[in-house]
PDB file of N, CA and C in Angstrom:
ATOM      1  N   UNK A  25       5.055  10.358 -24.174  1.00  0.00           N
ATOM      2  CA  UNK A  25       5.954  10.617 -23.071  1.00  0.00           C
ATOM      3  C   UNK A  25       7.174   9.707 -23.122  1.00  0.00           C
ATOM      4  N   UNK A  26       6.835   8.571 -24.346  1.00  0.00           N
ATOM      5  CA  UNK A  26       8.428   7.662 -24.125  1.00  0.00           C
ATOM      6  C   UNK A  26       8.806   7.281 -22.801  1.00  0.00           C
ATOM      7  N   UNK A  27       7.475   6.905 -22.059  1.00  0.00           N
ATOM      8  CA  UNK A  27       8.243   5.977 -20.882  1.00  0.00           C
ATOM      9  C   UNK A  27       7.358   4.746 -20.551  1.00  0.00           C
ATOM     10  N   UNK A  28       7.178   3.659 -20.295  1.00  0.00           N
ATOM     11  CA  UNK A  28       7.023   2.493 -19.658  1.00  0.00           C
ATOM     12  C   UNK A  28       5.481   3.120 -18.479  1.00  0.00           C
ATOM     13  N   UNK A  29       4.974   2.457 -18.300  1.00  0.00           N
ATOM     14  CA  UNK A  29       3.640   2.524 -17.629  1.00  0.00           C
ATOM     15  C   UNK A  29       3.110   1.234 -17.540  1.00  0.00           C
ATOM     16  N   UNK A  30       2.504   0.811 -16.501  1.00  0.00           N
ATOM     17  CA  UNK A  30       1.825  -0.620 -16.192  1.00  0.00           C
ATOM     18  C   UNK A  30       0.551  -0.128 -15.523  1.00  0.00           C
ATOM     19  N   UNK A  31      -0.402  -0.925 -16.251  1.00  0.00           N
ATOM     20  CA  UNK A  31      -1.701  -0.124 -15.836  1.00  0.00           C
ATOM     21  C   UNK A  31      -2.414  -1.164 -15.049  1.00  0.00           C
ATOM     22  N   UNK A  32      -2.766  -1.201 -13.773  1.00  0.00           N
ATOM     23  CA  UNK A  32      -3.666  -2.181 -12.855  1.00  0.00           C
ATOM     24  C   UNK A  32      -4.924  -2.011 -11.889  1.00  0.00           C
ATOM     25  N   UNK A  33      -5.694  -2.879 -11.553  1.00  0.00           N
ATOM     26  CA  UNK A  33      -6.864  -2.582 -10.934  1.00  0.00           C
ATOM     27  C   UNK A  33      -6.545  -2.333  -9.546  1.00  0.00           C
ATOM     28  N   UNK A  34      -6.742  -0.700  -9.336  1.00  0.00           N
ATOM     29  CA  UNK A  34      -6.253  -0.517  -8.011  1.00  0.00           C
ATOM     30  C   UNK A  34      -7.171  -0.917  -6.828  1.00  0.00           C
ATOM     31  N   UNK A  35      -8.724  -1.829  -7.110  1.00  0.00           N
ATOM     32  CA  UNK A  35      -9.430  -2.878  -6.466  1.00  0.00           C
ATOM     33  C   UNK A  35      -8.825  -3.573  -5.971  1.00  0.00           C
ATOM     34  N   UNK A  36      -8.040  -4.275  -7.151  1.00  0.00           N
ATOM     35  CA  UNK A  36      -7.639  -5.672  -6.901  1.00  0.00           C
ATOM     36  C   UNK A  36      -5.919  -6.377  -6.219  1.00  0.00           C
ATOM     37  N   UNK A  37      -5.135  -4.949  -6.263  1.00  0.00           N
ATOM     38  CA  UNK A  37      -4.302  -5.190  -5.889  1.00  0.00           C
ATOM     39  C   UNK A  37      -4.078  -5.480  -4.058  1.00  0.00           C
ATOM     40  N   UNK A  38      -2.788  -5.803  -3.835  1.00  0.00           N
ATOM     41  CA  UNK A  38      -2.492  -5.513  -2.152  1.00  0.00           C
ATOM     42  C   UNK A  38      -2.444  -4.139  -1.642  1.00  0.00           C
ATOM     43  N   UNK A  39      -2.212  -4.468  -0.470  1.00  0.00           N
ATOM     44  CA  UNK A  39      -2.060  -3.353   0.295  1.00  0.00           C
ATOM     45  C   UNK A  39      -0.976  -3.007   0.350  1.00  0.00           C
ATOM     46  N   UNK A  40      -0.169  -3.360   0.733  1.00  0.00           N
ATOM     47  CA  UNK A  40       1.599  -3.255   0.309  1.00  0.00           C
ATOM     48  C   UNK A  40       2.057  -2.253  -1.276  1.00  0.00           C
ATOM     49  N   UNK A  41       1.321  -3.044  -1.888  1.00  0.00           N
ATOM     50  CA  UNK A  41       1.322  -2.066  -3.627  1.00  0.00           C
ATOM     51  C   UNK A  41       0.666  -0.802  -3.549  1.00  0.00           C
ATOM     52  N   UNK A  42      -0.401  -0.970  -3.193  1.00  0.00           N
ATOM     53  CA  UNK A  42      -1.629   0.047  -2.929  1.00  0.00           C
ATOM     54  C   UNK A  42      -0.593   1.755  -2.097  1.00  0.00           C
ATOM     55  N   UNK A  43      -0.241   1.389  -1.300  1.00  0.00           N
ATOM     56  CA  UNK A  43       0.608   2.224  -0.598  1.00  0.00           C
ATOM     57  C   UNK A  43       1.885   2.609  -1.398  1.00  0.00           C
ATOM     58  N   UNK A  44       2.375   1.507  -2.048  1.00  0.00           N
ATOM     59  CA  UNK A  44       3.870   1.691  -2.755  1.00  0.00           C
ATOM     60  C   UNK A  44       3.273   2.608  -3.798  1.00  0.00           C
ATOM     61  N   UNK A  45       2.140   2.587  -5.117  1.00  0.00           N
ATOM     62  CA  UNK A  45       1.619   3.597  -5.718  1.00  0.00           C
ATOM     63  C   UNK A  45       1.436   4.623  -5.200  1.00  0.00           C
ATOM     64  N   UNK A  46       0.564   4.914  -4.087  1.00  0.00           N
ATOM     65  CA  UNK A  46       0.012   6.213  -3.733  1.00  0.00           C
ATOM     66  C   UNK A  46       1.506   6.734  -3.360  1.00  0.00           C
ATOM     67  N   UNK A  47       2.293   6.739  -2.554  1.00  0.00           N
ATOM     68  CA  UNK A  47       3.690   6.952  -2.317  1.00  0.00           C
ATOM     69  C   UNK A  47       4.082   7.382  -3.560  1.00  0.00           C
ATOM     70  N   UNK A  48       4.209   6.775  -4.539  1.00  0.00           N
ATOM     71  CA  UNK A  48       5.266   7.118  -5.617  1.00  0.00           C
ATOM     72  C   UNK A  48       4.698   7.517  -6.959  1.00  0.00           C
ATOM     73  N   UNK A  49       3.776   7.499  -6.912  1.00  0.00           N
ATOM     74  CA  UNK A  49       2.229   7.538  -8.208  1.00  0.00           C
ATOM     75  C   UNK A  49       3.043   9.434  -8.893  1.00  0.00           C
ATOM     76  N   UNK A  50       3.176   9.210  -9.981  1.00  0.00           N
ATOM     77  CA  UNK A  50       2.615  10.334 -11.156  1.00  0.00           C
ATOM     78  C   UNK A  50       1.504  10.421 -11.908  1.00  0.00           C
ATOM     79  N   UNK A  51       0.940  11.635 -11.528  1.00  0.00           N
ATOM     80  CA  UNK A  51      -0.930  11.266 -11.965  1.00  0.00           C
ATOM     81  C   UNK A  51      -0.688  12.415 -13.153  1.00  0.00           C
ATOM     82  N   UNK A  52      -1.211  11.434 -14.058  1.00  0.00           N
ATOM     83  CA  UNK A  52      -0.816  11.744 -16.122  1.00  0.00           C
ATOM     84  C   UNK A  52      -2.600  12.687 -16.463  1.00  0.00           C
ATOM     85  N   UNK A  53      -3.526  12.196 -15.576  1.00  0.00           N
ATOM     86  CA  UNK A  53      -4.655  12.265 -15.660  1.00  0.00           C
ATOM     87  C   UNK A  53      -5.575  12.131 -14.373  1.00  0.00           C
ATOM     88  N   UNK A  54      -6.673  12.663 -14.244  1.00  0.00           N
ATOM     89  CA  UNK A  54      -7.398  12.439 -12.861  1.00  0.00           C
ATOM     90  C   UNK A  54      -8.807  13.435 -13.474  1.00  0.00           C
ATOM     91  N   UNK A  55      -9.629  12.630 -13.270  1.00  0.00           N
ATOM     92  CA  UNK A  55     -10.986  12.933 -13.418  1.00  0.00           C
ATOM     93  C   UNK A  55     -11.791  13.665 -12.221  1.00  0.00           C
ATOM     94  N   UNK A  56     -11.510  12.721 -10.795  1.00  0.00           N
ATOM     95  CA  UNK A  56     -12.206  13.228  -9.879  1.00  0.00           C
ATOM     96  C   UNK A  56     -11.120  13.306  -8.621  1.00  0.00           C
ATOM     97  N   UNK A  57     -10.304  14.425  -7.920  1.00  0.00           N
ATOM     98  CA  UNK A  57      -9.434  14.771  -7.409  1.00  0.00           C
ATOM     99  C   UNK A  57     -10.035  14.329  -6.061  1.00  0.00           C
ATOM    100  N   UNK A  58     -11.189  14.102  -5.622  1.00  0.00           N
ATOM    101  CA  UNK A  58     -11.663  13.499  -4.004  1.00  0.00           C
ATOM    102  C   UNK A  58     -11.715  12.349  -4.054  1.00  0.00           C
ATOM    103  N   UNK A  59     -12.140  11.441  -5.337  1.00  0.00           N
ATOM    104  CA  UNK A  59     -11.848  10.078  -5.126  1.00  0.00           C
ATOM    105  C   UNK A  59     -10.379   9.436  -5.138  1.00  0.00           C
ATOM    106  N   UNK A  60      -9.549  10.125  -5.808  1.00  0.00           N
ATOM    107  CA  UNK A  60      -8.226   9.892  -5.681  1.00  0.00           C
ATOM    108  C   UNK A  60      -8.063  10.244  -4.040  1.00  0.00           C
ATOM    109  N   UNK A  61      -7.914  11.347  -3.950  1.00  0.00           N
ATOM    110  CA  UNK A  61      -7.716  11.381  -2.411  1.00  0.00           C
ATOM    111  C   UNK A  61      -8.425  10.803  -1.453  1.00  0.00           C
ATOM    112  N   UNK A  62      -9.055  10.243  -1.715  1.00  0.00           N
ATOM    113  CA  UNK A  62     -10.019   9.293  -0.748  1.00  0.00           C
ATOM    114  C   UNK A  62      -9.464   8.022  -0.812  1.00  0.00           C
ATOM    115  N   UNK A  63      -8.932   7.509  -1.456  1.00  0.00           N
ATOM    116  CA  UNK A  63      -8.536   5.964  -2.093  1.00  0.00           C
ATOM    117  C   UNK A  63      -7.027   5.927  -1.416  1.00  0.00           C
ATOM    118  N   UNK A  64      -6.420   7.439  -1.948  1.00  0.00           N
ATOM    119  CA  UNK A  64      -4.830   7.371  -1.306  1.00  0.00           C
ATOM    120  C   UNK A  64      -5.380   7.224   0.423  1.00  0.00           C
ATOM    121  N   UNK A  65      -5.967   8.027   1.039  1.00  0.00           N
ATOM    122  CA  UNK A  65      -6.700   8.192   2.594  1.00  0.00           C
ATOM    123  C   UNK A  65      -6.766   6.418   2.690  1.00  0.00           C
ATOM    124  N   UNK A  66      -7.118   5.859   2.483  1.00  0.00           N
ATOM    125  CA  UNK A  66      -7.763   4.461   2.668  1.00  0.00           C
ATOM    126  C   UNK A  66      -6.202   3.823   2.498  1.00  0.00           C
ATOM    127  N   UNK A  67      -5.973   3.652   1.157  1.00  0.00           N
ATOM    128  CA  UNK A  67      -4.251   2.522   1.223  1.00  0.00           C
ATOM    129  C   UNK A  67      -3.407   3.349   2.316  1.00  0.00           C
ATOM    130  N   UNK A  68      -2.989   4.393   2.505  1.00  0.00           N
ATOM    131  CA  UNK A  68      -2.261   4.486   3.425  1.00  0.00           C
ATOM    132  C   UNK A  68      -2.692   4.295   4.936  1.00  0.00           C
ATOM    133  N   UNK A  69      -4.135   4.047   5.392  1.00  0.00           N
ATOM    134  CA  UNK A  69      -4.706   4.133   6.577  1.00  0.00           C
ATOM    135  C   UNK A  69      -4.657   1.754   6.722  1.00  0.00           C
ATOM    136  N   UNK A  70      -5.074   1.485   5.665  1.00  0.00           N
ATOM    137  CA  UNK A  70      -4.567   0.150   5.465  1.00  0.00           C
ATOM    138  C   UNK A  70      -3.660  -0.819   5.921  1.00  0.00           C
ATOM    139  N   UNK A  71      -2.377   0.166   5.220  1.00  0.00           N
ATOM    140  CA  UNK A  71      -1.234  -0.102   5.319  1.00  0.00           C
ATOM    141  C   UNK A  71      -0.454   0.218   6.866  1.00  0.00           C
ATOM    142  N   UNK A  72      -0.842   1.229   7.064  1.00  0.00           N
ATOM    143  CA  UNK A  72      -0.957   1.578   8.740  1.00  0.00           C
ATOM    144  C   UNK A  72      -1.581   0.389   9.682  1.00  0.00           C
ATOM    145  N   UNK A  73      -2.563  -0.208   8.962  1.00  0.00           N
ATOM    146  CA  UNK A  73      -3.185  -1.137   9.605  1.00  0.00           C
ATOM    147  C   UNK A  73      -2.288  -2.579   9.926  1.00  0.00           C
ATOM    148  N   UNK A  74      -1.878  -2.686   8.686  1.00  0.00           N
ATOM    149  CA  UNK A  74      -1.385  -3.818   8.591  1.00  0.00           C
ATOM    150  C   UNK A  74       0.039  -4.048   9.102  1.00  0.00           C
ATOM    151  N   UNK A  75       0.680  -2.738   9.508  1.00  0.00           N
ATOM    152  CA  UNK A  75       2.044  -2.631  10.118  1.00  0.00           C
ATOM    153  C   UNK A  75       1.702  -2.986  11.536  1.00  0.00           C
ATOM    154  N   UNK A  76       0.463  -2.109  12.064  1.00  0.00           N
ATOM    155  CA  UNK A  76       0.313  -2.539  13.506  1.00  0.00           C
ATOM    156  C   UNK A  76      -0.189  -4.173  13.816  1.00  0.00           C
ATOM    157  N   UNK A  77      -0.449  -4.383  12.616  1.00  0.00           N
ATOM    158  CA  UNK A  77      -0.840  -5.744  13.302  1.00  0.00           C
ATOM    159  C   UNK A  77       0.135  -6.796  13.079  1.00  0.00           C
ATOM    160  N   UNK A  78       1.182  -6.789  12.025  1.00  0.00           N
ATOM    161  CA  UNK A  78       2.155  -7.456  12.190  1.00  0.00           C
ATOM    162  C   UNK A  78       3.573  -7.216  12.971  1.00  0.00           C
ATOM    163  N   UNK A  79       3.041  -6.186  13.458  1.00  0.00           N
ATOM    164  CA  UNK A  79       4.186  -5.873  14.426  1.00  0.00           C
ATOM    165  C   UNK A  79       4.376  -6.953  15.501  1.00  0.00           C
ATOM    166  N   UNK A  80       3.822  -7.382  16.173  1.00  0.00           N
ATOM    167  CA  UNK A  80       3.725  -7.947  17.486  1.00  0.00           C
ATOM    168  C   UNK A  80       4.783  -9.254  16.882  1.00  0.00           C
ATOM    169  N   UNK A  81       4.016 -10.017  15.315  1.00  0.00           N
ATOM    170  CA  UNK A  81       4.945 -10.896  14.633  1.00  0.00           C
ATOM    171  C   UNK A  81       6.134 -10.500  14.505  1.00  0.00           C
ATOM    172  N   UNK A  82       7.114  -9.753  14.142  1.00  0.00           N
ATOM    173  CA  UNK A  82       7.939  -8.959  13.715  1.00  0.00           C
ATOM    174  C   UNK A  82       8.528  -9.087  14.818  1.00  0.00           C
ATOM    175  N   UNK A  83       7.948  -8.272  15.998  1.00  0.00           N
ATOM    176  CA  UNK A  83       8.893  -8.182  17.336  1.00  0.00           C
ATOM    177  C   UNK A  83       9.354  -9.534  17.879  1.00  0.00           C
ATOM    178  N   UNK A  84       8.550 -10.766  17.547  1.00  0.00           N
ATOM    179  CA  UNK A  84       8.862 -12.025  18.437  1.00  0.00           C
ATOM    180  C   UNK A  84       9.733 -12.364  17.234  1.00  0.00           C
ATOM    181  N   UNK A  85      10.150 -12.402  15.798  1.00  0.00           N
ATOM    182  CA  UNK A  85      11.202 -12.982  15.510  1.00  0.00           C
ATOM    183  C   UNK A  85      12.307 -12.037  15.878  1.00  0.00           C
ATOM    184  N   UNK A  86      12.113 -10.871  16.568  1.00  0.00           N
ATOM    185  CA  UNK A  86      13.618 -10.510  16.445  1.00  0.00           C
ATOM    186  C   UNK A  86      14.109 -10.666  17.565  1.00  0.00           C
ATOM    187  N   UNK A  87      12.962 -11.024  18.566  1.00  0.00           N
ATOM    188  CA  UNK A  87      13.507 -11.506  20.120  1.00  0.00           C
ATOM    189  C   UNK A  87      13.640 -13.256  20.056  1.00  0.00           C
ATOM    190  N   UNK A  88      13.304 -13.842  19.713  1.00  0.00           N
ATOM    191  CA  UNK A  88      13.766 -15.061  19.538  1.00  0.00           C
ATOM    192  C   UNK A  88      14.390 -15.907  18.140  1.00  0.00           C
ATOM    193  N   UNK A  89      14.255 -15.203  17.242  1.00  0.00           N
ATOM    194  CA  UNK A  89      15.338 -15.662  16.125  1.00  0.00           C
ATOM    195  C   UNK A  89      14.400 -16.009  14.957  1.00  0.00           C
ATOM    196  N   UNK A  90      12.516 -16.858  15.633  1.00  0.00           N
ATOM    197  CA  UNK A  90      11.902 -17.476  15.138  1.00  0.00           C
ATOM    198  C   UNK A  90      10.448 -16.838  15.406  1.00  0.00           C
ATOM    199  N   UNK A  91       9.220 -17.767  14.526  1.00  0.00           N
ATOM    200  CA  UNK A  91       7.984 -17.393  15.100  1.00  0.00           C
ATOM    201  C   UNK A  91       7.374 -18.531  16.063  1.00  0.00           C
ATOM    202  N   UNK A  92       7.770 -19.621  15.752  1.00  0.00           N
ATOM    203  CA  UNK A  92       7.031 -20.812  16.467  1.00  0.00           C
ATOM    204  C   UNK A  92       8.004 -21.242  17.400  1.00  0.00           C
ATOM    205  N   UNK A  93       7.414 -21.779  18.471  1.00  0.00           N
ATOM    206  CA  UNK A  93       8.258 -23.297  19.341  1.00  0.00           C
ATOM    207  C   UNK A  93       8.931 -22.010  20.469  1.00  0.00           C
TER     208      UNK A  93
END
């Protein structure tokens, strides 16, 4: 195919990545089409997770400039 590919343990990565793949992923190959979709179901439900919970952080630096004090 003449293009660049980086191959990683989609275990071991973040959640942030995890989502940035499933988002943008070209699948060259796939063995079992429910575990893929089960895995994308999970990083994006994750990542959902992790927006709501840093939100509350997020909102106090943009109302006070900072997180502490």
């Amino acid at each position: 195919m003449k293009r660049d590919v980086e191959i990683v343990n989609l275990k071991e990565i973040s959640t942030v990545f995890a989502a940035q793949i499933v988002g943008t992923k070209e699948v060259l190959y796939c063995e079992d089409e429910i575990e893929m979709a089960t895995y994308d179901l999970m990083a994006f439900k994750e990542y959902a997770m992790l927006n709501e919970e840093r939100e509350m952080i997020l909102d106090k630096m943009k109302k006070y400039g900072k997180l502490y004090g």
